[in-house]
Short mmCIF file of C-alpha atoms and ligand atoms in Angstrom, two decimals:
data_model
loop_
_atom_site.label_atom_id
_atom_site.label_comp_id
_atom_site.label_asym_id
_atom_site.label_seq_id
_atom_site.Cartn_x
_atom_site.Cartn_y
_atom_site.Cartn_z
CA MET A 1072 101.98 88.66 124.41
CA THR A 1073 105.61 87.82 123.70
CA THR A 1074 104.63 86.51 120.29
CA ALA A 1075 102.79 89.72 119.39
CA THR A 1076 105.81 91.74 120.61
CA ASP A 1077 108.14 89.63 118.52
CA ALA A 1078 105.91 89.98 115.50
CA LEU A 1079 105.80 93.76 116.00
CA THR A 1080 109.57 93.98 116.17
CA ALA A 1081 109.99 91.93 113.04
CA LEU A 1082 107.35 93.93 111.17
CA ALA A 1083 108.87 97.24 112.29
CA SER A 1084 112.22 96.35 110.80
CA ARG A 1085 110.54 95.16 107.59
CA ALA A 1086 108.65 98.47 107.41
CA ALA A 1087 111.87 100.44 107.91
CA ALA A 1088 113.65 98.48 105.19
CA LEU A 1089 110.77 98.87 102.73
CA ASP A 1090 110.52 102.61 103.39
CA ALA A 1091 114.27 103.08 103.07
CA ALA A 1092 114.14 101.45 99.62
CA ASP A 1093 111.01 103.37 98.51
CA PRO A 1094 111.79 105.50 95.41
CA LEU A 1095 108.63 107.58 96.06
CA ALA A 1096 109.29 108.32 99.73
CA ALA A 1097 110.11 111.99 99.08
CA LEU A 1098 106.67 112.63 97.57
CA ARG A 1099 105.21 112.78 101.04
CA ASP A 1100 106.71 116.30 101.29
CA ARG A 1101 104.31 117.36 98.57
CA PHE A 1102 101.46 116.97 101.11
CA LEU A 1103 100.56 118.73 104.31
CA LEU A 1104 99.60 116.08 106.82
CA PRO A 1105 99.07 116.77 110.48
CA GLU A 1106 101.79 115.52 112.81
CA GLY A 1107 101.06 112.18 114.39
CA VAL A 1108 98.19 111.22 112.11
CA VAL A 1109 98.17 108.14 109.93
CA TYR A 1110 95.87 108.86 107.05
CA LEU A 1111 94.35 105.87 105.35
CA ASP A 1112 91.25 107.55 103.94
CA GLY A 1113 92.74 109.17 100.88
CA ASN A 1114 90.37 107.00 98.85
CA SER A 1115 87.52 109.10 100.25
CA LEU A 1116 89.12 112.53 100.63
CA GLY A 1117 92.74 112.89 99.56
CA ALA A 1118 95.13 114.75 101.86
CA LEU A 1119 95.97 118.41 101.25
CA PRO A 1120 98.72 118.87 98.64
CA ALA A 1121 101.30 121.47 99.70
CA ALA A 1122 100.80 123.45 96.48
CA VAL A 1123 97.13 124.08 97.07
CA PRO A 1124 96.97 126.81 99.79
CA ALA A 1125 99.17 129.26 97.84
CA ALA A 1126 97.32 128.55 94.58
CA LEU A 1127 94.01 129.26 96.27
CA GLU A 1128 95.35 132.37 97.92
CA ASP A 1129 96.45 133.62 94.51
CA ALA A 1130 93.15 132.62 92.90
CA VAL A 1131 91.17 134.49 95.51
CA ARG A 1132 93.28 137.62 96.19
CA ARG A 1133 94.97 138.33 92.88
CA GLN A 1134 92.81 136.71 90.24
CA TRP A 1135 89.36 137.26 91.71
CA GLY A 1136 90.15 140.16 94.02
CA THR A 1137 92.28 142.25 91.63
CA ASP A 1138 91.77 141.06 88.09
CA LEU A 1139 88.05 140.50 88.61
CA ILE A 1140 86.12 139.38 85.56
CA LEU A 1141 89.13 139.95 83.30
CA SER A 1142 90.45 136.69 84.80
CA TRP A 1143 88.30 134.66 82.42
CA ASN A 1144 90.66 135.78 79.67
CA ASP A 1145 93.76 137.06 81.42
CA ASN A 1146 94.19 134.24 83.93
CA GLY A 1147 93.03 131.45 81.66
CA TRP A 1148 89.83 130.71 83.58
CA TRP A 1149 87.82 130.00 80.45
CA GLN A 1150 90.23 127.29 79.29
CA ALA A 1151 90.58 125.70 82.75
CA PRO A 1152 88.11 122.80 82.33
CA GLN A 1153 90.06 121.53 79.30
CA ARG A 1154 93.47 122.39 80.70
CA VAL A 1155 92.84 120.65 84.01
CA GLY A 1156 91.18 117.85 82.10
CA ASP A 1157 94.38 117.28 80.12
CA ALA A 1158 96.37 117.24 83.38
CA VAL A 1159 94.07 114.50 84.68
CA GLY A 1160 94.31 112.74 81.31
CA ARG A 1161 98.05 112.33 81.75
CA LEU A 1162 97.28 110.03 84.66
CA LEU A 1163 94.70 108.10 82.66
CA GLY A 1164 96.71 107.29 79.56
CA ALA A 1165 94.59 109.75 77.61
CA ALA A 1166 96.11 112.01 74.92
CA PRO A 1167 95.16 115.70 75.22
CA GLY A 1168 91.76 116.90 74.15
CA GLN A 1169 89.70 114.02 75.54
CA VAL A 1170 89.21 114.85 79.24
CA LEU A 1171 87.16 117.61 80.74
CA ALA A 1172 87.24 118.60 84.40
CA GLY A 1173 84.01 119.79 85.96
CA GLU A 1174 80.75 118.95 87.71
CA SER A 1175 80.44 116.02 90.08
CA THR A 1176 80.87 112.35 89.21
CA SER A 1177 77.13 111.90 89.46
CA VAL A 1178 76.49 114.65 86.86
CA GLN A 1179 79.24 113.36 84.56
CA LEU A 1180 77.78 109.85 84.81
CA PHE A 1181 74.36 111.10 83.86
CA ASN A 1182 75.74 112.90 80.84
CA ALA A 1183 78.04 110.08 79.80
CA LEU A 1184 75.53 107.25 80.19
CA THR A 1185 72.82 109.09 78.34
CA ALA A 1186 75.20 110.06 75.57
CA ALA A 1187 76.47 106.45 75.39
CA ALA A 1188 72.96 105.10 74.97
CA ARG A 1189 72.33 107.68 72.25
CA LEU A 1190 75.45 106.43 70.45
CA ARG A 1191 73.98 102.92 70.36
CA PRO A 1192 70.34 103.43 69.36
CA GLY A 1193 68.15 100.35 69.11
CA ARG A 1194 69.99 98.51 71.87
CA PRO A 1195 67.68 98.22 74.86
CA LEU A 1196 70.06 97.09 77.64
CA LEU A 1197 72.36 98.96 79.97
CA LEU A 1198 74.57 96.75 82.14
CA THR A 1199 75.92 97.85 85.50
CA ASP A 1200 77.31 96.22 88.60
CA PRO A 1201 75.01 95.45 91.59
CA ASP A 1202 78.06 96.20 93.76
CA GLN A 1203 78.73 99.51 92.06
CA PHE A 1204 78.75 102.67 94.20
CA PRO A 1205 75.13 103.69 94.86
CA THR A 1206 75.14 106.88 92.80
CA ASP A 1207 76.19 104.87 89.74
CA GLN A 1208 73.22 102.55 90.18
CA TYR A 1209 70.75 105.39 90.88
CA ILE A 1210 71.89 107.37 87.84
CA ALA A 1211 71.75 104.25 85.65
CA ASP A 1212 68.20 103.58 86.76
CA SER A 1213 67.19 107.16 86.02
CA VAL A 1214 68.79 107.08 82.58
CA GLY A 1215 66.97 103.78 81.99
CA ARG A 1216 63.62 105.38 82.85
CA LEU A 1217 64.36 108.44 80.79
CA LEU A 1218 65.34 106.55 77.65
CA GLY A 1219 63.16 103.47 78.07
CA LEU A 1220 66.10 101.15 78.56
CA GLU A 1221 66.32 98.10 80.79
CA VAL A 1222 69.05 98.41 83.43
CA ARG A 1223 70.40 94.94 84.17
CA ARG A 1224 72.70 94.39 87.12
CA VAL A 1225 75.38 91.89 86.29
CA PRO A 1226 78.34 91.44 88.67
CA ALA A 1227 81.66 92.42 87.06
CA ARG A 1228 82.96 88.87 87.32
CA GLU A 1229 80.01 87.66 85.18
CA LEU A 1230 80.11 90.53 82.70
CA ALA A 1231 82.11 88.85 79.95
CA ALA A 1232 79.76 85.83 79.95
CA ALA A 1233 76.65 88.06 79.96
CA LEU A 1234 78.03 89.98 76.97
CA ALA A 1235 78.84 86.79 75.13
CA ALA A 1236 75.25 85.59 75.65
CA ASP A 1237 73.18 88.73 75.15
CA GLY A 1238 75.66 91.36 74.06
CA ASP A 1239 73.99 92.41 70.81
CA ARG A 1240 71.21 93.98 72.87
CA VAL A 1241 73.58 95.90 75.12
CA ALA A 1242 74.13 99.62 74.47
CA VAL A 1243 76.68 100.28 77.21
CA THR A 1244 78.42 98.64 80.14
CA ALA A 1245 78.97 100.92 83.12
CA TYR A 1246 81.48 99.49 85.63
CA GLY A 1247 84.25 100.49 87.98
CA PRO A 1248 87.71 98.89 87.86
CA VAL A 1249 87.78 98.68 91.69
CA ASP A 1250 84.99 97.58 94.02
CA TYR A 1251 84.75 100.49 96.45
CA ARG A 1252 83.94 98.17 99.33
CA THR A 1253 86.18 95.14 98.98
CA GLY A 1254 88.88 96.71 96.84
CA GLU A 1255 88.58 93.92 94.25
CA LEU A 1256 90.21 94.95 90.95
CA TYR A 1257 88.78 94.06 87.54
CA ASP A 1258 90.48 93.92 84.17
CA VAL A 1259 89.66 97.13 82.28
CA ALA A 1260 91.30 95.97 79.04
CA ALA A 1261 89.58 92.58 78.97
CA LEU A 1262 86.11 93.87 79.89
CA THR A 1263 86.38 96.73 77.43
CA ALA A 1264 87.29 94.25 74.70
CA ALA A 1265 84.33 92.04 75.71
CA ALA A 1266 81.97 95.01 75.40
CA HIS A 1267 83.40 95.86 72.00
CA ARG A 1268 83.07 92.31 70.73
CA ALA A 1269 79.34 92.67 71.48
CA GLY A 1270 79.20 96.03 69.74
CA ALA A 1271 78.54 97.82 73.04
CA LEU A 1272 80.32 100.82 74.50
CA ALA A 1273 82.42 100.59 77.68
CA LEU A 1274 82.02 103.36 80.27
CA TRP A 1275 84.29 103.18 83.28
CA ASP A 1276 83.90 104.95 86.62
CA LEU A 1277 87.50 105.61 87.69
CA CYS A 1278 86.81 107.11 91.13
CA HIS A 1279 88.88 104.43 92.86
CA ALA A 1280 91.40 104.08 90.04
CA ALA A 1281 92.51 107.52 88.89
CA GLY A 1282 95.76 108.45 90.60
CA CYS A 1283 96.52 104.97 91.98
CA LEU A 1284 96.48 102.67 88.94
CA PRO A 1285 98.35 102.95 85.63
CA LEU A 1286 95.32 103.38 83.39
CA GLU A 1287 95.64 103.18 79.61
CA LEU A 1288 92.33 104.50 78.35
CA ASP A 1289 93.52 105.23 74.82
CA ALA A 1290 95.49 102.02 74.45
CA HIS A 1291 92.62 99.88 75.72
CA GLY A 1292 90.09 101.60 73.47
CA VAL A 1293 87.88 102.72 76.36
CA ASP A 1294 84.94 104.72 75.04
CA LEU A 1295 83.94 106.88 77.98
CA ALA A 1296 85.08 107.32 81.56
CA VAL A 1297 84.24 109.45 84.55
CA GLY A 1298 85.84 109.88 87.98
CA CYS A 1299 86.13 112.24 90.88
CA GLY A 1300 88.86 114.70 91.72
CA TYR A 1301 88.84 114.38 95.49
CA LYS A 1302 90.00 110.81 96.13
CA TYR A 1303 93.45 109.71 94.93
CA LEU A 1304 93.81 112.94 92.93
CA SER A 1305 93.62 114.91 96.19
CA GLY A 1306 91.76 117.87 94.62
CA GLY A 1307 89.93 118.78 97.80
CA PRO A 1308 86.40 118.37 99.20
CA GLY A 1309 83.91 118.40 96.34
CA ALA A 1310 86.69 118.83 93.77
CA PRO A 1311 85.52 118.84 90.15
CA ALA A 1312 85.04 115.41 88.59
CA PHE A 1313 86.25 114.50 85.08
CA LEU A 1314 84.82 113.03 81.93
CA TYR A 1315 86.79 111.24 79.23
CA VAL A 1316 85.28 110.99 75.76
CA ALA A 1317 87.52 109.19 73.23
CA HIS A 1318 88.30 111.37 70.22
CA ARG A 1319 86.38 109.04 67.90
CA HIS A 1320 83.11 109.62 69.77
CA GLN A 1321 83.32 113.36 70.26
CA ASP A 1322 81.55 114.50 67.11
CA ALA A 1323 78.51 112.34 67.91
CA PHE A 1324 78.65 112.85 71.68
CA ASP A 1325 75.19 114.17 72.52
CA GLN A 1326 74.88 114.83 76.23
CA PRO A 1327 71.57 115.66 77.82
CA LEU A 1328 72.80 118.66 79.84
CA THR A 1329 73.22 121.12 77.00
CA GLY A 1330 74.45 124.07 79.00
CA TRP A 1331 75.64 127.28 77.46
CA ASN A 1332 79.32 126.64 78.26
CA GLY A 1333 79.25 123.67 75.87
CA HIS A 1334 77.88 125.78 73.00
CA ALA A 1335 80.00 126.33 69.90
CA GLU A 1336 79.80 130.09 70.46
CA PRO A 1337 78.70 130.70 74.02
CA PHE A 1338 79.00 134.45 73.74
CA ALA A 1339 76.95 134.64 70.57
CA MET A 1340 74.05 134.07 72.98
CA GLU A 1341 72.06 132.14 70.41
CA GLY A 1342 68.61 130.82 71.20
CA SER A 1343 69.35 127.25 70.25
CA TYR A 1344 72.13 124.82 71.05
CA ARG A 1345 75.00 124.00 68.75
CA PRO A 1346 77.68 121.89 70.45
CA ALA A 1347 81.28 123.04 70.54
CA PRO A 1348 83.77 120.90 68.61
CA GLY A 1349 85.85 118.45 70.62
CA ILE A 1350 85.71 117.77 74.33
CA GLY A 1351 84.52 121.37 74.93
CA ARG A 1352 80.98 120.24 74.16
CA ALA A 1353 80.98 118.32 77.43
CA ARG A 1354 81.04 121.57 79.40
CA VAL A 1355 77.79 122.45 81.10
CA GLY A 1356 77.55 125.64 83.14
CA THR A 1357 80.03 128.14 84.56
CA PRO A 1358 82.89 126.10 86.07
CA PRO A 1359 83.66 126.34 89.81
CA MET A 1360 86.93 128.21 89.34
CA LEU A 1361 88.28 128.05 92.90
CA SER A 1362 87.80 124.30 93.00
CA LEU A 1363 89.24 123.85 89.53
CA LEU A 1364 92.36 125.87 90.39
CA ALA A 1365 92.73 123.89 93.64
CA LEU A 1366 92.54 120.65 91.65
CA GLU A 1367 95.04 121.95 89.11
CA ALA A 1368 97.54 122.77 91.86
CA ALA A 1369 96.84 119.42 93.55
CA LEU A 1370 97.75 117.55 90.40
CA THR A 1371 101.28 119.02 90.48
CA ALA A 1372 101.90 116.48 93.26
CA PHE A 1373 102.08 113.94 90.41
CA ASP A 1374 104.72 115.93 88.45
CA GLY A 1375 107.41 113.58 87.23
CA VAL A 1376 105.66 110.62 88.87
CA ASP A 1377 105.17 107.45 86.91
CA THR A 1378 101.84 105.73 87.67
CA VAL A 1379 103.55 102.35 87.24
CA GLN A 1380 105.78 103.23 90.22
CA VAL A 1381 102.75 104.46 92.15
CA ARG A 1382 101.06 101.13 91.53
CA ALA A 1383 104.18 99.20 92.56
CA LYS A 1384 104.32 101.02 95.87
CA SER A 1385 100.59 100.68 96.39
CA VAL A 1386 100.88 96.92 95.91
CA SER A 1387 103.77 96.80 98.35
CA LEU A 1388 101.73 98.78 100.93
CA THR A 1389 98.61 96.62 100.64
CA GLU A 1390 100.74 93.46 100.66
CA PHE A 1391 102.41 94.64 103.86
CA LEU A 1392 99.06 95.67 105.32
CA LEU A 1393 97.76 92.13 104.77
CA GLU A 1394 100.88 90.68 106.35
CA CYS A 1395 100.48 92.95 109.40
CA ALA A 1396 96.78 91.99 109.65
CA ASP A 1397 97.63 88.27 109.48
CA ARG A 1398 100.26 88.61 112.19
CA LEU A 1399 98.59 91.07 114.54
CA LEU A 1400 94.80 90.67 114.19
CA ASP A 1401 94.55 86.91 114.38
CA GLY A 1402 91.77 85.75 116.67
CA LEU A 1403 90.24 89.23 117.05
CA GLY A 1404 87.24 88.71 114.81
CA PHE A 1405 88.57 90.21 111.57
CA THR A 1406 88.43 88.59 108.17
CA VAL A 1407 90.09 89.91 105.03
CA ALA A 1408 87.57 90.99 102.34
CA THR A 1409 90.14 92.12 99.79
CA PRO A 1410 91.65 89.65 97.30
CA ARG A 1411 95.09 88.45 98.36
CA GLU A 1412 96.34 88.20 94.81
CA ALA A 1413 98.02 91.56 94.13
CA GLY A 1414 96.75 91.70 90.55
CA ARG A 1415 93.17 91.51 91.77
CA ARG A 1416 93.46 94.26 94.40
CA GLY A 1417 93.07 98.01 94.13
CA SER A 1418 94.77 100.45 96.49
CA GLN A 1419 92.96 99.48 99.67
CA VAL A 1420 92.48 96.68 102.14
CA SER A 1421 89.07 96.01 103.65
CA LEU A 1422 88.63 93.97 106.81
CA ARG A 1423 85.29 92.60 107.92
CA HIS A 1424 84.38 92.87 111.56
CA PRO A 1425 80.91 92.93 113.18
CA ASP A 1426 81.92 96.06 115.11
CA ALA A 1427 83.47 97.84 112.16
CA TYR A 1428 81.90 101.21 112.91
CA PRO A 1429 83.00 101.66 116.55
CA LEU A 1430 86.38 100.15 115.72
CA VAL A 1431 86.97 102.80 113.05
CA GLN A 1432 85.92 105.50 115.53
CA ALA A 1433 88.21 104.14 118.22
CA LEU A 1434 91.01 103.93 115.66
CA ALA A 1435 90.49 107.61 114.74
CA ALA A 1436 90.77 108.53 118.41
CA ARG A 1437 94.17 106.82 118.26
CA GLY A 1438 95.26 109.00 115.34
CA VAL A 1439 94.62 106.52 112.52
CA ILE A 1440 91.98 107.61 110.05
CA GLY A 1441 90.25 104.98 107.94
CA ASP A 1442 86.57 104.58 107.30
CA MET A 1443 83.67 102.17 107.58
CA ARG A 1444 81.42 100.94 104.81
CA ALA A 1445 78.16 99.36 105.92
CA PRO A 1446 77.55 96.95 107.32
CA ASP A 1447 80.84 95.53 108.49
CA LEU A 1448 83.87 96.77 106.56
CA VAL A 1449 86.87 98.56 108.02
CA ARG A 1450 88.30 100.21 104.91
CA LEU A 1451 91.94 101.21 104.82
CA GLY A 1452 93.02 103.02 101.68
CA VAL A 1453 96.64 103.69 100.80
CA ASN A 1454 97.76 106.60 98.66
CA ALA A 1455 101.29 105.68 97.63
CA LEU A 1456 102.22 109.36 97.33
CA TYR A 1457 102.05 109.93 101.08
CA VAL A 1458 101.52 106.67 102.93
CA SER A 1459 104.53 104.71 104.21
CA HIS A 1460 104.97 101.09 105.33
CA ALA A 1461 105.55 102.43 108.82
CA ASP A 1462 102.11 104.10 108.63
CA VAL A 1463 100.55 100.83 107.61
CA LEU A 1464 102.12 98.98 110.53
CA ALA A 1465 101.08 101.76 112.96
CA ALA A 1466 97.50 101.50 111.68
CA VAL A 1467 97.28 97.76 112.19
CA ARG A 1468 99.03 97.99 115.58
CA GLU A 1469 96.48 100.60 116.75
CA LEU A 1470 93.60 98.56 115.34
CA ARG A 1471 94.84 95.63 117.35
CA GLU A 1472 95.08 97.78 120.50
CA ALA A 1473 91.57 99.15 119.90
CA ALA A 1474 90.21 95.63 119.55
CA VAL A 1475 92.20 93.99 122.37
CA SER A 1476 91.49 96.74 124.87
CA GLY A 1477 87.75 96.63 124.14
CA GLU A 1478 87.70 100.42 124.18
CA TYR A 1479 85.64 100.48 120.97
CA ARG A 1480 82.68 99.24 123.03
CA ASP A 1481 82.57 102.65 124.68
CA GLU A 1482 79.29 104.47 123.99
CA ARG A 1483 80.98 107.48 122.39
CA PHE A 1484 82.36 105.31 119.58
CA ARG A 1485 78.93 103.95 118.71
CA ARG A 1486 77.11 107.18 117.97
CA ARG A 1487 76.70 107.49 114.22
CA ALA A 1488 77.72 110.76 112.67
CA ALA A 1489 76.16 112.02 109.41
CA VAL A 1490 79.21 110.87 107.47
CA THR A 1491 80.65 107.45 108.16
C1 PLP B 191 83.20 108.37 95.28
C2 PLP B 191 82.41 107.80 94.15
C3 PLP B 191 81.40 108.53 93.54
C4 PLP B 191 81.04 109.88 94.07
O1 PLP B 191 80.15 110.59 93.26
P1 PLP B 191 79.98 112.17 93.50
O2 PLP B 191 78.97 112.58 92.54
O3 PLP B 191 81.37 112.77 93.24
O4 PLP B 191 79.61 112.37 94.92
C5 PLP B 191 80.74 107.96 92.47
N1 PLP B 191 81.06 106.71 92.01
C6 PLP B 191 82.03 105.99 92.60
C7 PLP B 191 82.36 104.63 92.07
C8 PLP B 191 82.72 106.49 93.67
O5 PLP B 191 83.67 105.76 94.27
#
């Protein structure tokens, strides 16, 4: 055990030095985290930003409670989907007027994929990743059935070759920059360019990218993008998702869910649909105001923060996490599933272990929250706004203890809850 103790001491002083030199360290105060908890599941549900409770209190008591329906005008409720969309857009490298906040990622995907296919009529193929998050695959299949398109699953690493071979038949490529299981990172710029060379549109699902990677949607010529508000953006459980439609596609953007909020004159109450100009046409029904205002307040945690700095810290955290895993988990049955090359890694580290589920439960009982993705991944996500190197070391140290002690074999850690 002396070697493990020595390794721990050395790692603890490295963590302290890295945290002392961290230019983003003070951002942690913009979040309300429980004492004694290490939170490495911000890639599933972001922590609570300190600005949110007061914003919600105001939204409920003053805006709803006192101003009542006048709030749609007087408190800017009607403009909120576009306003919050622009706030998200600042983190995506998107100029104003191209991002709309609302609905869930699944709904936005359905609208965006269908609209993309309609922008490329006569092309019978829709490409998506067999390792994409399930909802992305389910929605793609449904859009395929609806429009009579073939949905072909091509792994992201083979996408450029598939486009070079068969690209003139492809309407749209629908991929995520980060594999939600392994954390592998793909090149948005290069794959977007490959889609464009084939005359196809590139649609990106940014759920595991928005808020942790310096995205440049405008600069890279991305056509469409979607993503959720509750992961790295920390907008709260079920927070509104977002949709990006590049300016050049907006006039022809023809989404299937033609709800009254997207009408050119919603209060004219006309009997047939005429889309609003600009990104406003991507609205569907009445927006969930409390959730939108919570997301808006949550995004203030990014005020003055440069996503390049966020990425630099995220890389440092995952690098250090891998180092801790190498030193402390050796011989305990773990293997690293995440690429070791920083440029090929998102903001998480995934470790394979046959007992991933009970280990994650035992870890939570020790105050370290990560999650498990079936069948065998321990997934540890780092949000650079509130995770420190000391947190990362504590997480790996506790994971080691949970594994060495064998406590994870306890029956109570094996019972599967509804959400894993
Ligand atoms: C989290 C996630 C979703 C979630 O979709 P919802 O409709 O918001 O539940 C979709 N796609 C990806 C890639 C995700 O990571």
